[in-house]
């Protein structure tokens, strides 16, 4: 029981780090309402490289070696199909800055004010929907961190770092429309920060569903599915955004830098952590 609690608290702590990184994205907005999209694109590309390295070189690789080529692939593509299904119900984040309604022509002052109020309501609604979507998005990420922590500290830690970097632009996507619509830095910051708290909720949910004493084959299969989820998330969302913001060449460079860093991290943690820490 002590071991199970240890795994749970470890996963919960790591998920808080990943989830609350949306607050860092919010700081980009409240400190500078026009965030540097090229930097965000490079960050997305770097995080995409981390994710791809984890997905293919760690999670899927271990599943194939542990439970066989066929079962490993079935679990991996089950994760792809699962996330591909639920993504249909998650609103797509919009990272582009809201248009300034004051630039639009109005027939008179009254109609201009009405148009501005209407536009701000629409932008506010967009921000709220994005926050809800990102909260739903973070639930499976929290589940992934828990399952990785069951496997070992190095897996959970690497997943948490990759997800944390990925969540920074998501914080921008939430805070930017909220700040524009309300002109309140506090509301923008807190809304973005709270949207990341769904990640620890994902840890709690999966901890109730799956005990940490899972059958090793099932655990490896679930981790293979996590690899599928991470790969789909990377190719569906992160790479297109990175290409849009910093250009294809720069984004690809950032991806391979991320992959190299994660590969080095995997090796370093493998040789440096005591054996008893890997569960």
GROMACS .gro file of C-alpha atoms in nm, residues 64-243:
model
  180
   64UNK     CA    1   0.713  -0.427  -2.879
   65UNK     CA    2   1.003  -0.585  -2.690
   66UNK     CA    3   0.797  -0.686  -2.388
   67UNK     CA    4   0.471  -0.823  -2.532
   68UNK     CA    5   0.565  -0.892  -2.893
   69UNK     CA    6   0.537  -0.714  -3.226
   70UNK     CA    7   0.168  -0.789  -3.291
   71UNK     CA    8   0.033  -0.709  -2.944
   72UNK     CA    9   0.256  -0.404  -2.913
   73UNK     CA   10   0.124  -0.264  -3.240
   74UNK     CA   11  -0.237  -0.341  -3.148
   75UNK     CA   12  -0.201  -0.150  -2.821
   76UNK     CA   13  -0.021   0.138  -2.994
   77UNK     CA   14  -0.287   0.185  -3.262
   78UNK     CA   15  -0.562   0.140  -3.003
   79UNK     CA   16  -0.419   0.453  -2.839
   80UNK     CA   17  -0.414   0.631  -3.176
   81UNK     CA   18  -0.779   0.540  -3.245
   82UNK     CA   19  -0.886   0.632  -2.891
   83UNK     CA   20  -0.738   0.981  -2.905
   84UNK     CA   21  -0.845   1.026  -3.267
   85UNK     CA   22  -1.202   0.958  -3.153
   86UNK     CA   23  -1.210   1.187  -2.850
   87UNK     CA   24  -1.034   1.471  -3.037
   88UNK     CA   25  -1.354   1.514  -3.237
   89UNK     CA   26  -1.527   1.638  -2.922
   90UNK     CA   27  -1.249   1.874  -2.813
   91UNK     CA   28  -1.259   2.230  -2.951
   92UNK     CA   29  -0.948   2.323  -3.147
   93UNK     CA   30  -0.731   2.587  -2.972
   94UNK     CA   31  -0.694   2.913  -3.162
   95UNK     CA   32  -0.351   3.072  -3.110
   96UNK     CA   33  -0.403   3.374  -3.335
   97UNK     CA   34  -0.445   3.710  -3.164
   98UNK     CA   35  -0.805   3.837  -3.163
   99UNK     CA   36  -0.880   4.111  -3.412
  100UNK     CA   37  -0.913   4.457  -3.270
  101UNK     CA   38  -1.275   4.564  -3.322
  102UNK     CA   39  -1.179   4.930  -3.296
  103UNK     CA   40  -1.016   4.893  -3.637
  104UNK     CA   41  -1.348   4.803  -3.795
  105UNK     CA   42  -1.548   5.081  -3.947
  106UNK     CA   43  -1.876   5.172  -3.780
  107UNK     CA   44  -2.161   5.387  -3.907
  108UNK     CA   45  -2.178   5.580  -3.579
  109UNK     CA   46  -2.042   5.572  -3.225
  110UNK     CA   47  -2.335   5.376  -3.081
  111UNK     CA   48  -2.324   5.098  -3.339
  112UNK     CA   49  -1.945   5.084  -3.300
  113UNK     CA   50  -1.977   5.030  -2.926
  114UNK     CA   51  -2.241   4.764  -2.979
  115UNK     CA   52  -2.020   4.590  -3.230
  116UNK     CA   53  -1.727   4.601  -2.989
  117UNK     CA   54  -1.937   4.453  -2.706
  118UNK     CA   55  -2.065   4.178  -2.933
  119UNK     CA   56  -1.717   4.098  -3.058
  120UNK     CA   57  -1.578   4.084  -2.706
  121UNK     CA   58  -1.859   3.851  -2.599
  122UNK     CA   59  -1.775   3.624  -2.891
  123UNK     CA   60  -1.406   3.629  -2.806
  124UNK     CA   61  -1.481   3.561  -2.439
  125UNK     CA   62  -1.698   3.265  -2.537
  126UNK     CA   63  -1.416   3.143  -2.762
  127UNK     CA   64  -1.172   3.165  -2.471
  128UNK     CA   65  -1.405   2.974  -2.239
  129UNK     CA   66  -1.463   2.701  -2.498
  130UNK     CA   67  -1.087   2.676  -2.553
  131UNK     CA   68  -1.032   2.646  -2.176
  132UNK     CA   69  -1.290   2.366  -2.155
  133UNK     CA   70  -1.134   2.192  -2.454
  134UNK     CA   71  -0.782   2.212  -2.313
  135UNK     CA   72  -0.908   2.087  -1.975
  136UNK     CA   73  -1.056   1.782  -2.149
  137UNK     CA   74  -0.732   1.755  -2.345
  138UNK     CA   75  -0.529   1.742  -2.022
  139UNK     CA   76  -0.723   1.451  -1.871
  140UNK     CA   77  -0.560   1.180  -2.088
  141UNK     CA   78  -0.224   1.353  -2.042
  142UNK     CA   79  -0.261   1.312  -1.664
  143UNK     CA   80  -0.349   0.947  -1.719
  144UNK     CA   81  -0.035   0.908  -1.928
  145UNK     CA   82   0.181   1.057  -1.651
  146UNK     CA   83   0.032   0.818  -1.394
  147UNK     CA   84   0.088   0.509  -1.610
  148UNK     CA   85   0.440   0.627  -1.684
  149UNK     CA   86   0.505   0.672  -1.312
  150UNK     CA   87   0.387   0.318  -1.247
  151UNK     CA   88   0.651   0.201  -1.494
  152UNK     CA   89   0.923   0.407  -1.329
  153UNK     CA   90   1.036   0.755  -1.233
  154UNK     CA   91   1.226   0.810  -1.558
  155UNK     CA   92   0.919   0.743  -1.773
  156UNK     CA   93   0.686   0.963  -1.566
  157UNK     CA   94   0.943   1.242  -1.544
  158UNK     CA   95   1.011   1.251  -1.918
  159UNK     CA   96   0.640   1.251  -2.000
  160UNK     CA   97   0.578   1.532  -1.751
  161UNK     CA   98   0.857   1.747  -1.899
  162UNK     CA   99   0.736   1.699  -2.256
  163UNK     CA  100   0.374   1.769  -2.161
  164UNK     CA  101   0.475   2.076  -1.959
  165UNK     CA  102   0.650   2.231  -2.261
  166UNK     CA  103   0.352   2.144  -2.479
  167UNK     CA  104   0.110   2.309  -2.234
  168UNK     CA  105   0.277   2.652  -2.243
  169UNK     CA  106   0.127   2.749  -2.582
  170UNK     CA  107  -0.204   2.605  -2.465
  171UNK     CA  108  -0.196   2.855  -2.179
  172UNK     CA  109  -0.151   3.130  -2.438
  173UNK     CA  110  -0.451   2.998  -2.632
  174UNK     CA  111  -0.670   3.031  -2.322
  175UNK     CA  112  -0.536   3.355  -2.176
  176UNK     CA  113  -0.521   3.561  -2.496
  177UNK     CA  114  -0.897   3.577  -2.574
  178UNK     CA  115  -0.988   3.605  -2.204
  179UNK     CA  116  -0.753   3.901  -2.161
  180UNK     CA  117  -0.873   4.069  -2.478
  181UNK     CA  118  -1.241   4.032  -2.385
  182UNK     CA  119  -1.221   4.125  -2.015
  183UNK     CA  120  -0.907   4.344  -2.004
  184UNK     CA  121  -0.834   4.162  -1.678
  185UNK     CA  122  -0.488   4.010  -1.636
  186UNK     CA  123  -0.605   3.820  -1.327
  187UNK     CA  124  -0.896   3.653  -1.507
  188UNK     CA  125  -0.676   3.561  -1.802
  189UNK     CA  126  -0.406   3.415  -1.578
  190UNK     CA  127  -0.637   3.222  -1.345
  191UNK     CA  128  -0.849   3.079  -1.626
  192UNK     CA  129  -0.540   2.946  -1.803
  193UNK     CA  130  -0.392   2.811  -1.480
  194UNK     CA  131  -0.711   2.633  -1.380
  195UNK     CA  132  -0.747   2.473  -1.724
  196UNK     CA  133  -0.423   2.286  -1.651
  197UNK     CA  134  -0.559   2.139  -1.326
  198UNK     CA  135  -0.749   1.879  -1.527
  199UNK     CA  136  -0.417   1.696  -1.557
  200UNK     CA  137  -0.397   1.600  -1.187
  201UNK     CA  138  -0.765   1.501  -1.213
  202UNK     CA  139  -0.661   1.257  -1.486
  203UNK     CA  140  -0.410   1.105  -1.243
  204UNK     CA  141  -0.679   1.062  -0.978
  205UNK     CA  142  -0.921   0.909  -1.230
  206UNK     CA  143  -0.678   0.651  -1.366
  207UNK     CA  144  -0.548   0.571  -1.015
  208UNK     CA  145  -0.902   0.473  -0.918
  209UNK     CA  146  -0.946   0.265  -1.234
  210UNK     CA  147  -0.607   0.092  -1.241
  211UNK     CA  148  -0.410  -0.027  -0.938
  212UNK     CA  149  -0.034   0.022  -0.947
  213UNK     CA  150   0.005  -0.358  -0.918
  214UNK     CA  151  -0.106  -0.410  -1.278
  215UNK     CA  152  -0.013  -0.721  -1.470
  216UNK     CA  153   0.322  -0.633  -1.636
  217UNK     CA  154   0.194  -0.723  -1.985
  218UNK     CA  155  -0.115  -0.504  -1.942
  219UNK     CA  156   0.099  -0.218  -1.810
  220UNK     CA  157   0.334  -0.241  -2.110
  221UNK     CA  158   0.031  -0.251  -2.341
  222UNK     CA  159  -0.123   0.056  -2.178
  223UNK     CA  160   0.209   0.238  -2.207
  224UNK     CA  161   0.217   0.141  -2.575
  225UNK     CA  162  -0.129   0.298  -2.605
  226UNK     CA  163   0.005   0.610  -2.434
  227UNK     CA  164   0.272   0.616  -2.705
  228UNK     CA  165  -0.003   0.610  -2.967
  229UNK     CA  166  -0.187   0.895  -2.794
  230UNK     CA  167   0.131   1.104  -2.774
  231UNK     CA  168   0.219   1.036  -3.139
  232UNK     CA  169  -0.129   1.135  -3.257
  233UNK     CA  170  -0.126   1.450  -3.043
  234UNK     CA  171   0.214   1.547  -3.184
  235UNK     CA  172   0.135   1.493  -3.551
  236UNK     CA  173  -0.222   1.627  -3.535
  237UNK     CA  174  -0.169   1.943  -3.332
  238UNK     CA  175   0.186   2.029  -3.236
  239UNK     CA  176   0.370   1.999  -3.569
  240UNK     CA  177   0.113   2.197  -3.774
  241UNK     CA  178   0.126   2.481  -3.521
  242UNK     CA  179   0.506   2.476  -3.519
  243UNK     CA  180   0.510   2.494  -3.901
   0.00000   0.00000   0.00000
